[in-house]
Every structure is written in structure tokens, then in C-alpha cells.
Amino acid sequence: MKQVLLTGDRPSGKLHLGHYVGSLLSRVTMQDQYDSYIMVADVQALTDNFENPGLVQKNIYEVASDYLAVGIDPNLATIYIQSQIPEITELTIYFMNLVSLSRLERNPTVKAELTQKGMTESIPVGFLCYPINQAADIAVFLGEIIPAGEDQQPMIEQTNEIVRRFNRIYDVELLKECQAHIGLNGRLPGIDGKNKASKSLGNAIFLSDDTESIRNKVKDMYTDPNHLKVSDKGQVEGNVVFTYLDAFHNDKDELVELKEHYKRGGLGDVPLKALLFNDLEALISPIRDKRATLSHKFIKEVLLDGTSRARTKAQETMRQVRAAMGLNHFT
Ligand code: ATP
Ligand code: MG
């Protein structure tokens, strides 16, 4: 039996290069090896978009298109919609008894996101509890391998605490502990250099961006603000162009030389940005082309079929969860 790989994205916008390096690429390369479950997390997207359900609904198709366009194969991976698996919601409720409020408030990812979203005054309970929901997302499919960005590490720890508690309290070995599989480049910054690239911050290069958008975003990319003349010595650290070249430029020896040249002066931002633009256009153009071939009807079929397969698996786990908790009154 293959181990279960599980991961997902909030349909709060189209997917971007941060998703690509953080998690999408590993999903594609690992999909043969594992039983892959890939979730469009619409319930989670609603935790901070509850007043805008249309946005979430529309982006379910965008995110699914991005999955297929980067090479996730619906014959190998089960792609499904979170809200259509009510077993996840049920397990979330049971898990709520296993976590304290102070533990949730200490979760560093939640803390950072509350600040980022300006929710520090009045925290929606649903938002605060989303790590519990995420634990249920993983546990209900017995997920063990979680390809995700660096920011998700605290979520995995919290999931494992809940899983261990559940198994101990109900004296079973049912739920599995999981481990994060963090993409090679950790956390990709946005073009502003201030935050991580994020759908909600408008600072990302999307996998569906056209050539001109990519060109303009690369042009606007944050470099070294003190590198005014070509002859000036430049700083590589914190320079978004170099961070992106680290992630996307294949010729690593050339990159070492470029960094040395930039540091000692004499290399301007313009040729570096041209190089990066070429790398990104070469990466994104086949994804964009594939995306254009995907019909709404096909995507719907993929989602429907994946959701139905996922539900069967979740129902099986929940039968065992209810039995362990003494909730199988009529069976
Ligand atoms: P939102 O702004 O709505 O939270 P997001 O851009 O942060 O969207 P998510 O759907 O929250 O994207 O994240 C999905 C997955 O992609 C997670 O595993 C996350 O760690 C990873 N990810 C997101 N942004 C980046 C990034 N900039 N670098 C690396 N991984 C990322
Ligand atoms: Mg996020």
C-alpha cells in the first residue's frame, strides 16, 4: 500500500510561483510514488472571505486549472473540493475538544496571518480554528506526506499533537502522524521583497500571467535600493531578483559568477532582470498554453470524480473514528 500524500490550496486566487516552488513541483514529481490527495480548500478560503463567496466559487476552477496545467495527473492524484466532504467538518468538531484556545493563539502561522489580515482586534472563531480544520483535512485521509511551503510547518506540528492525543485517548492506532515536505526554496518572497508571495497581497507572479505581465512584474521587482549606478557595489542578500534566480535559473555556476560580479560592481539590474524574465517566461509559457486547452466541462468532471473517490475514503476513516469514540450507536 502506498503512503498517502495530502496537500491543498485555498481558492482565494490563482496559483503563483510561490505555490510552484513551495508545493506544486513536489506534488508532480511525487505523484507516482504516493497515493495523492489534492484538495481545493474552499471551506478554509471562506474563513477570511465569508462575505465574498463568489470569489471562492470562481477560484475553485482557477486553482484546479493550475493543478492540471502544471502536470498534476487526475489519473494518479485525487483532486477534490473540501466543502463536499462533510466528514472533514465532522472530524473538525471532534478535534475541537483536543485543542486549547491558548495553543491555537500561540500558532505562529495563525499569529502572522491575523496581523497580515488586520484581524488582531476581533478574531473570527472560524479563522482561529482553521488549524483544527487542517488537522482534520489531513487525518481523515490518513495523510503522511504533506508537500507545503515553510509557513505550514507549525500546522503540521499542531496536526501531529491532535493525532497523538486522539490515538492515546481512544486507545487506537488509527490516525497517522504526518511530515511536511518543504519545497527546496522554502518561502518565495513577493516582488515587493517585503512579504512572501501571496495571492491576497498582489505581489505574486501567477502561473497564468501573460508575457507582458511577467515582464512588468520583473521590471518592478525589488533589488538593492543603494545600487544606483551600474558601477556601484550591489547587495545580493534580500535582492528579490537573485532570490528568484536561485529558484529558477538552471545554470548555477553562471549564477555564482553573476553574484560575484554584482557584489564587486559593474553589473546592472537590467541584464539580470532580462535573464530572469527569460527563465520565467520559459517556465510559465507551457503552463499557460496547457491551461488554455482545459475546458470548464473537463475540469468539472475531474473535480466530480475526485471528490467522489475522496468521499469514499473519508467515510471509511470516519466509520473507524466513530467506532473508536463510541459514536456507532446504530451499527
Ligand atoms: P492566501 O493569500 O489566500 O493565504 P497564499 O498565496 O498564501 O494564499 P495558500 O493557498 O495559503 O496560498 O498556500 C497554499 C500552499 O502554498 C501552502 O503549502 C503554502 O505554504 C504554499 N505557499 C504559498 N505561498 C508560498 C510562497 N510564497 N513560497 C512558498 N510556498 C508558498
Ligand atoms: Mg496563505
Short mmCIF file of C-alpha atoms and ligand atoms in Angstrom, two decimals:
data_model
loop_
_atom_site.label_atom_id
_atom_site.label_comp_id
_atom_site.label_asym_id
_atom_site.label_seq_id
_atom_site.Cartn_x
_atom_site.Cartn_y
_atom_site.Cartn_z
CA MET A 1 0.00 0.00 0.00
CA LYS A 2 1.30 3.42 -0.98
CA GLN A 3 1.57 6.10 1.69
CA VAL A 4 -0.90 8.97 1.41
CA LEU A 5 0.38 12.33 0.22
CA LEU A 6 -2.01 15.14 1.03
CA THR A 7 -1.97 18.82 0.29
CA GLY A 8 -4.14 21.67 -0.90
CA ASP A 9 -4.65 25.33 -1.60
CA ARG A 10 -7.19 27.94 -0.71
CA PRO A 11 -9.19 29.03 -3.77
CA SER A 12 -8.70 32.69 -2.90
CA GLY A 13 -6.97 33.42 -6.21
CA LYS A 14 -4.95 31.82 -8.99
CA LEU A 15 -1.77 29.98 -8.09
CA HIS A 16 1.62 31.65 -8.34
CA LEU A 17 5.33 30.89 -8.39
CA GLY A 18 5.39 30.61 -4.58
CA HIS A 19 2.99 27.68 -4.85
CA TYR A 20 5.08 26.23 -7.64
CA VAL A 21 8.33 26.09 -5.67
CA GLY A 22 6.68 25.56 -2.28
CA SER A 23 4.44 22.68 -3.14
CA LEU A 24 3.21 22.13 -6.72
CA LEU A 25 6.50 20.89 -8.11
CA SER A 26 6.88 18.25 -5.38
CA ARG A 27 3.34 17.09 -5.99
CA VAL A 28 4.09 16.48 -9.65
CA THR A 29 7.38 14.69 -9.03
CA MET A 30 5.93 12.57 -6.20
CA GLN A 31 2.57 11.65 -7.70
CA ASP A 32 3.74 8.25 -8.99
CA GLN A 33 5.19 7.24 -5.65
CA TYR A 34 2.30 8.13 -3.34
CA ASP A 35 -1.44 7.90 -3.18
CA SER A 36 -2.02 11.62 -3.72
CA TYR A 37 -4.93 13.65 -2.40
CA ILE A 38 -5.07 17.26 -3.53
CA MET A 39 -7.67 19.47 -2.01
CA VAL A 40 -9.21 22.72 -3.15
CA ALA A 41 -9.75 24.18 0.31
CA ASP A 42 -12.88 26.27 -0.22
CA VAL A 43 -14.05 25.99 3.41
CA GLN A 44 -10.71 27.34 4.55
CA ALA A 45 -10.81 30.14 1.96
CA LEU A 46 -14.19 31.17 3.36
CA THR A 47 -12.70 31.73 6.84
CA ASP A 48 -11.46 35.12 5.65
CA ASN A 49 -13.64 35.53 2.55
CA PHE A 50 -17.01 34.63 4.06
CA GLU A 51 -18.52 37.85 2.73
CA ASN A 52 -17.34 37.06 -0.76
CA PRO A 53 -18.43 33.53 -1.65
CA GLY A 54 -18.43 34.36 -5.39
CA LEU A 55 -14.68 34.87 -5.29
CA VAL A 56 -14.13 31.47 -3.70
CA GLN A 57 -16.51 29.74 -6.10
CA LYS A 58 -14.82 31.21 -9.18
CA ASN A 59 -11.35 30.38 -7.96
CA ILE A 60 -12.10 26.69 -7.43
CA TYR A 61 -11.89 26.33 -11.20
CA GLU A 62 -8.84 28.57 -11.44
CA VAL A 63 -6.93 26.53 -8.87
CA ALA A 64 -7.97 23.23 -10.45
CA SER A 65 -6.83 24.56 -13.86
CA ASP A 66 -3.47 25.46 -12.36
CA TYR A 67 -3.12 21.93 -10.96
CA LEU A 68 -3.77 20.32 -14.31
CA ALA A 69 -1.67 22.88 -16.18
CA VAL A 70 1.47 22.22 -14.09
CA GLY A 71 1.13 18.49 -14.66
CA ILE A 72 -0.86 17.01 -11.81
CA ASP A 73 -2.40 13.94 -13.41
CA PRO A 74 -6.02 13.32 -12.34
CA ASN A 75 -5.50 9.61 -13.02
CA LEU A 76 -2.76 9.49 -10.39
CA ALA A 77 -3.97 12.14 -7.97
CA THR A 78 -7.39 12.60 -6.43
CA ILE A 79 -8.38 16.26 -6.79
CA TYR A 80 -11.40 17.23 -4.69
CA ILE A 81 -13.39 20.09 -3.16
CA GLN A 82 -13.15 20.35 0.63
CA SER A 83 -16.74 21.53 1.27
CA GLN A 84 -18.15 18.48 -0.49
CA ILE A 85 -16.60 16.13 2.08
CA PRO A 86 -18.77 16.68 5.18
CA GLU A 87 -16.74 14.06 7.04
CA ILE A 88 -13.94 16.66 7.32
CA THR A 89 -16.32 19.04 9.09
CA GLU A 90 -17.45 16.27 11.42
CA LEU A 91 -13.89 15.35 12.36
CA THR A 92 -13.08 19.04 12.90
CA ILE A 93 -15.79 19.21 15.56
CA TYR A 94 -14.43 16.15 17.38
CA PHE A 95 -10.89 17.51 17.20
CA MET A 96 -12.01 20.81 18.78
CA ASN A 97 -12.16 19.01 22.13
CA LEU A 98 -8.49 18.11 21.85
CA VAL A 99 -7.03 21.64 21.49
CA SER A 100 -6.86 24.53 23.93
CA LEU A 101 -7.58 28.12 23.00
CA SER A 102 -4.14 29.23 24.15
CA ARG A 103 -2.50 26.60 21.94
CA LEU A 104 -4.35 27.98 18.91
CA GLU A 105 -3.41 31.54 19.78
CA ARG A 106 0.26 30.51 20.01
CA ASN A 107 0.32 29.04 16.48
CA PRO A 108 2.89 31.25 14.69
CA THR A 109 1.26 30.89 11.25
CA VAL A 110 -2.09 31.99 12.62
CA LYS A 111 -0.46 34.88 14.50
CA ALA A 112 1.31 36.11 11.34
CA GLU A 113 -1.85 35.81 9.24
CA LEU A 114 -4.00 37.63 11.80
CA THR A 115 -1.60 40.57 11.66
CA GLN A 116 -1.37 40.42 7.87
CA LYS A 117 -5.15 40.42 7.52
CA GLY A 118 -5.71 43.13 10.16
CA MET A 119 -7.77 40.77 12.32
CA THR A 120 -5.98 41.48 15.61
CA GLU A 121 -8.90 43.39 17.21
CA SER A 122 -11.70 40.96 16.53
CA ILE A 123 -10.71 37.43 15.63
CA PRO A 124 -13.33 35.29 13.88
CA VAL A 125 -13.56 31.95 15.72
CA GLY A 126 -13.64 30.16 12.36
CA PHE A 127 -10.33 31.69 11.37
CA LEU A 128 -8.68 30.90 14.69
CA CYS A 129 -9.85 27.30 14.40
CA TYR A 130 -8.67 26.66 10.87
CA PRO A 131 -5.58 24.73 12.06
CA ILE A 132 -8.01 22.25 13.62
CA ASN A 133 -9.84 22.00 10.33
CA GLN A 134 -6.50 21.50 8.61
CA ALA A 135 -5.65 18.68 11.04
CA ALA A 136 -8.95 17.04 10.11
CA ASP A 137 -8.22 17.54 6.39
CA ILE A 138 -5.05 15.53 6.79
CA ALA A 139 -6.22 12.95 9.34
CA VAL A 140 -9.39 11.95 7.55
CA PHE A 141 -7.32 10.75 4.58
CA LEU A 142 -4.61 9.28 6.83
CA GLY A 143 -2.15 11.66 5.16
CA GLU A 144 1.51 11.13 5.99
CA ILE A 145 3.44 13.23 3.48
CA ILE A 146 2.48 16.89 3.18
CA PRO A 147 4.18 18.92 0.42
CA ALA A 148 3.80 22.51 1.60
CA GLY A 149 5.57 25.82 1.98
CA GLU A 150 7.70 26.62 5.01
CA ASP A 151 4.88 28.58 6.63
CA GLN A 152 2.94 25.35 7.08
CA GLN A 153 5.40 23.68 9.48
CA PRO A 154 3.55 24.84 12.63
CA MET A 155 0.33 23.43 11.16
CA ILE A 156 1.91 20.03 10.78
CA GLU A 157 3.12 20.11 14.38
CA GLN A 158 -0.34 21.04 15.57
CA THR A 159 -1.86 18.23 13.48
CA ASN A 160 0.51 15.68 14.99
CA GLU A 161 -0.31 16.83 18.53
CA ILE A 162 -4.01 16.31 17.81
CA VAL A 163 -3.48 12.93 16.13
CA ARG A 164 -1.34 11.66 19.02
CA ARG A 165 -3.91 12.82 21.55
CA PHE A 166 -6.75 11.20 19.65
CA ASN A 167 -4.96 7.87 19.37
CA ARG A 168 -3.95 7.95 23.05
CA ILE A 169 -7.35 8.94 24.45
CA TYR A 170 -9.29 6.40 22.38
CA ASP A 171 -6.54 3.81 22.59
CA VAL A 172 -6.25 3.18 18.86
CA GLU A 173 -3.54 3.36 16.23
CA LEU A 174 -5.93 4.72 13.67
CA LEU A 175 -4.79 8.22 12.76
CA LYS A 176 -1.35 8.77 11.27
CA GLU A 177 1.30 11.32 12.13
CA CYS A 178 2.45 13.30 9.14
CA GLN A 179 5.54 15.12 8.00
CA ALA A 180 5.96 18.23 5.88
CA HIS A 181 7.81 18.01 2.62
CA ILE A 182 9.06 21.57 2.23
CA GLY A 183 9.97 22.72 -1.28
CA LEU A 184 13.69 23.31 -1.89
CA ASN A 185 13.41 27.07 -1.89
CA GLY A 186 11.43 27.45 1.32
CA ARG A 187 9.44 30.60 1.13
CA LEU A 188 9.44 32.62 -2.09
CA PRO A 189 9.19 36.38 -1.46
CA GLY A 190 6.80 38.63 -3.34
CA ILE A 191 8.13 41.02 -5.96
CA ASP A 192 7.98 43.76 -3.28
CA GLY A 193 10.56 41.86 -1.18
CA LYS A 194 8.57 42.61 2.00
CA ASN A 195 6.37 39.56 2.37
CA LYS A 196 6.06 36.07 0.98
CA ALA A 197 4.47 35.94 -2.46
CA SER A 198 0.77 35.62 -1.73
CA LYS A 199 -2.47 35.61 -3.68
CA SER A 200 -4.00 38.08 -1.24
CA LEU A 201 -1.15 40.60 -1.27
CA GLY A 202 -0.99 41.32 -5.01
CA ASN A 203 2.76 40.75 -5.05
CA ALA A 204 2.97 37.44 -6.91
CA ILE A 205 3.76 36.26 -10.43
CA PHE A 206 0.95 33.91 -11.39
CA LEU A 207 1.30 30.69 -13.35
CA SER A 208 -1.33 32.09 -15.70
CA ASP A 209 0.28 35.52 -16.22
CA ASP A 210 0.77 36.64 -19.81
CA THR A 211 4.18 37.58 -21.17
CA GLU A 212 3.71 41.32 -20.66
CA SER A 213 2.60 40.92 -17.03
CA ILE A 214 5.65 38.82 -16.30
CA ARG A 215 7.89 41.38 -17.98
CA ASN A 216 6.34 44.24 -15.97
CA LYS A 217 6.47 42.39 -12.66
CA VAL A 218 10.12 41.52 -13.17
CA LYS A 219 10.79 45.16 -14.07
CA ASP A 220 9.14 46.25 -10.78
CA MET A 221 10.99 43.71 -8.70
CA TYR A 222 12.75 44.96 -5.57
CA THR A 223 16.55 44.85 -5.90
CA ASP A 224 19.21 46.68 -3.91
CA PRO A 225 17.95 50.27 -3.35
CA ASN A 226 21.55 51.50 -2.88
CA HIS A 227 22.72 50.08 -6.20
CA LEU A 228 22.11 53.25 -8.19
CA LYS A 229 24.82 53.16 -10.85
CA VAL A 230 26.00 50.08 -12.71
CA SER A 231 29.47 50.59 -11.25
CA ASP A 232 28.15 50.57 -7.64
CA LYS A 233 28.73 47.53 -5.48
CA GLY A 234 25.48 45.64 -5.14
CA GLN A 235 23.89 43.54 -2.43
CA VAL A 236 22.69 40.03 -3.25
CA GLU A 237 21.04 39.26 0.06
CA GLY A 238 17.39 40.36 0.16
CA ASN A 239 17.60 41.18 -3.55
CA VAL A 240 14.46 39.59 -4.97
CA VAL A 241 15.92 39.17 -8.46
CA PHE A 242 18.67 36.94 -7.04
CA THR A 243 16.23 35.05 -4.83
CA TYR A 244 14.18 34.25 -7.94
CA LEU A 245 17.28 33.37 -9.96
CA ASP A 246 18.26 31.00 -7.13
CA ALA A 247 14.89 29.35 -7.50
CA PHE A 248 14.50 29.35 -11.29
CA HIS A 249 17.86 29.75 -13.06
CA ASN A 250 19.22 26.36 -14.01
CA ASP A 251 22.85 27.29 -14.66
CA LYS A 252 24.05 27.50 -11.05
CA ASP A 253 27.72 28.13 -11.98
CA GLU A 254 26.73 31.14 -14.06
CA LEU A 255 24.67 32.38 -11.12
CA VAL A 256 27.67 32.19 -8.76
CA GLU A 257 29.64 34.34 -11.21
CA LEU A 258 26.81 36.83 -11.61
CA LYS A 259 26.55 37.26 -7.85
CA GLU A 260 30.30 37.90 -7.55
CA HIS A 261 30.15 40.41 -10.39
CA TYR A 262 27.15 42.20 -8.84
CA LYS A 263 28.88 42.40 -5.46
CA ARG A 264 32.07 43.89 -6.81
CA GLY A 265 30.20 46.37 -9.05
CA GLY A 266 29.85 46.69 -12.82
CA LEU A 267 26.71 44.62 -13.29
CA GLY A 268 23.39 46.43 -13.62
CA ASP A 269 19.88 45.30 -12.77
CA VAL A 270 18.69 45.47 -16.38
CA PRO A 271 20.59 42.45 -17.78
CA LEU A 272 19.82 40.45 -14.63
CA LYS A 273 16.13 41.17 -14.98
CA ALA A 274 16.28 40.22 -18.66
CA LEU A 275 17.82 36.88 -17.71
CA LEU A 276 15.18 36.26 -15.06
CA PHE A 277 12.39 37.24 -17.43
CA ASN A 278 13.64 34.63 -19.93
CA ASP A 279 13.74 31.95 -17.23
CA LEU A 280 10.24 32.74 -16.01
CA GLU A 281 8.73 33.01 -19.48
CA ALA A 282 10.28 29.64 -20.39
CA LEU A 283 8.78 28.09 -17.27
CA ILE A 284 5.34 29.68 -17.45
CA SER A 285 4.58 29.67 -21.18
CA PRO A 286 3.98 25.88 -21.46
CA ILE A 287 1.84 26.03 -18.28
CA ARG A 288 -0.16 28.90 -19.76
CA ASP A 289 -0.58 27.01 -23.06
CA LYS A 290 -1.76 23.85 -21.32
CA ARG A 291 -4.17 25.88 -19.22
CA ALA A 292 -5.75 27.30 -22.38
CA THR A 293 -6.64 23.79 -23.59
CA LEU A 294 -8.66 22.89 -20.47
CA SER A 295 -12.42 23.20 -20.80
CA HIS A 296 -14.76 24.02 -17.92
CA LYS A 297 -16.55 20.74 -18.61
CA PHE A 298 -13.35 18.71 -18.27
CA ILE A 299 -12.35 20.42 -15.03
CA LYS A 300 -15.80 19.78 -13.61
CA GLU A 301 -15.51 16.08 -14.45
CA VAL A 302 -12.11 15.89 -12.77
CA LEU A 303 -13.46 17.58 -9.63
CA LEU A 304 -16.59 15.48 -9.53
CA ASP A 305 -14.75 12.21 -9.95
CA GLY A 306 -12.00 13.16 -7.46
CA THR A 307 -14.49 14.37 -4.87
CA SER A 308 -16.45 11.13 -5.11
CA ARG A 309 -13.31 8.99 -4.64
CA ALA A 310 -12.13 11.18 -1.77
CA ARG A 311 -15.50 10.95 -0.04
CA THR A 312 -15.40 7.14 -0.07
CA LYS A 313 -12.02 7.19 1.65
CA ALA A 314 -13.13 9.81 4.22
CA GLN A 315 -16.28 7.81 5.01
CA GLU A 316 -14.19 4.73 5.72
CA THR A 317 -11.95 6.60 8.18
CA MET A 318 -14.94 8.19 9.89
CA ARG A 319 -16.58 4.81 10.45
CA GLN A 320 -13.48 3.85 12.43
CA VAL A 321 -13.27 7.23 14.19
CA ARG A 322 -16.89 6.95 15.35
CA ALA A 323 -16.34 3.39 16.50
CA ALA A 324 -13.27 4.47 18.50
CA MET A 325 -15.25 7.29 20.12
CA GLY A 326 -18.29 5.18 20.91
CA LEU A 327 -20.45 7.00 18.39
CA ASN A 328 -21.52 3.98 16.38
CA HIS A 329 -24.90 3.74 18.09
CA PHE A 330 -26.83 2.10 15.27
CA THR A 331 -24.20 -0.15 13.74
P1 ATP B 1 -3.68 33.42 0.69
O1 ATP B 1 -3.06 34.77 0.49
O2 ATP B 1 -5.11 33.35 0.30
O3 ATP B 1 -3.40 32.83 2.05
P2 ATP B 1 -1.42 32.03 -0.39
O4 ATP B 1 -0.81 32.65 -1.59
O5 ATP B 1 -0.76 32.22 0.94
O6 ATP B 1 -2.94 32.48 -0.36
P3 ATP B 1 -2.21 29.33 0.25
O7 ATP B 1 -3.36 28.74 -0.50
O8 ATP B 1 -2.45 29.87 1.62
O9 ATP B 1 -1.58 30.48 -0.68
O10 ATP B 1 -1.00 28.28 0.32
C1 ATP B 1 -1.03 27.04 -0.34
C2 ATP B 1 0.31 26.34 -0.26
O11 ATP B 1 1.29 27.07 -0.99
C3 ATP B 1 0.87 26.18 1.16
O12 ATP B 1 1.53 24.96 1.24
C4 ATP B 1 1.86 27.32 1.26
O13 ATP B 1 2.88 27.03 2.18
C5 ATP B 1 2.41 27.36 -0.16
N1 ATP B 1 2.85 28.73 -0.46
C6 ATP B 1 2.08 29.82 -0.58
N2 ATP B 1 2.82 30.90 -0.82
C7 ATP B 1 4.11 30.49 -0.86
C8 ATP B 1 5.38 31.14 -1.06
N3 ATP B 1 5.44 32.44 -1.29
N4 ATP B 1 6.52 30.39 -1.05
C9 ATP B 1 6.46 29.05 -0.83
N5 ATP B 1 5.30 28.38 -0.62
C10 ATP B 1 4.15 29.08 -0.63
MG MG B 2 -1.86 31.50 2.82
#
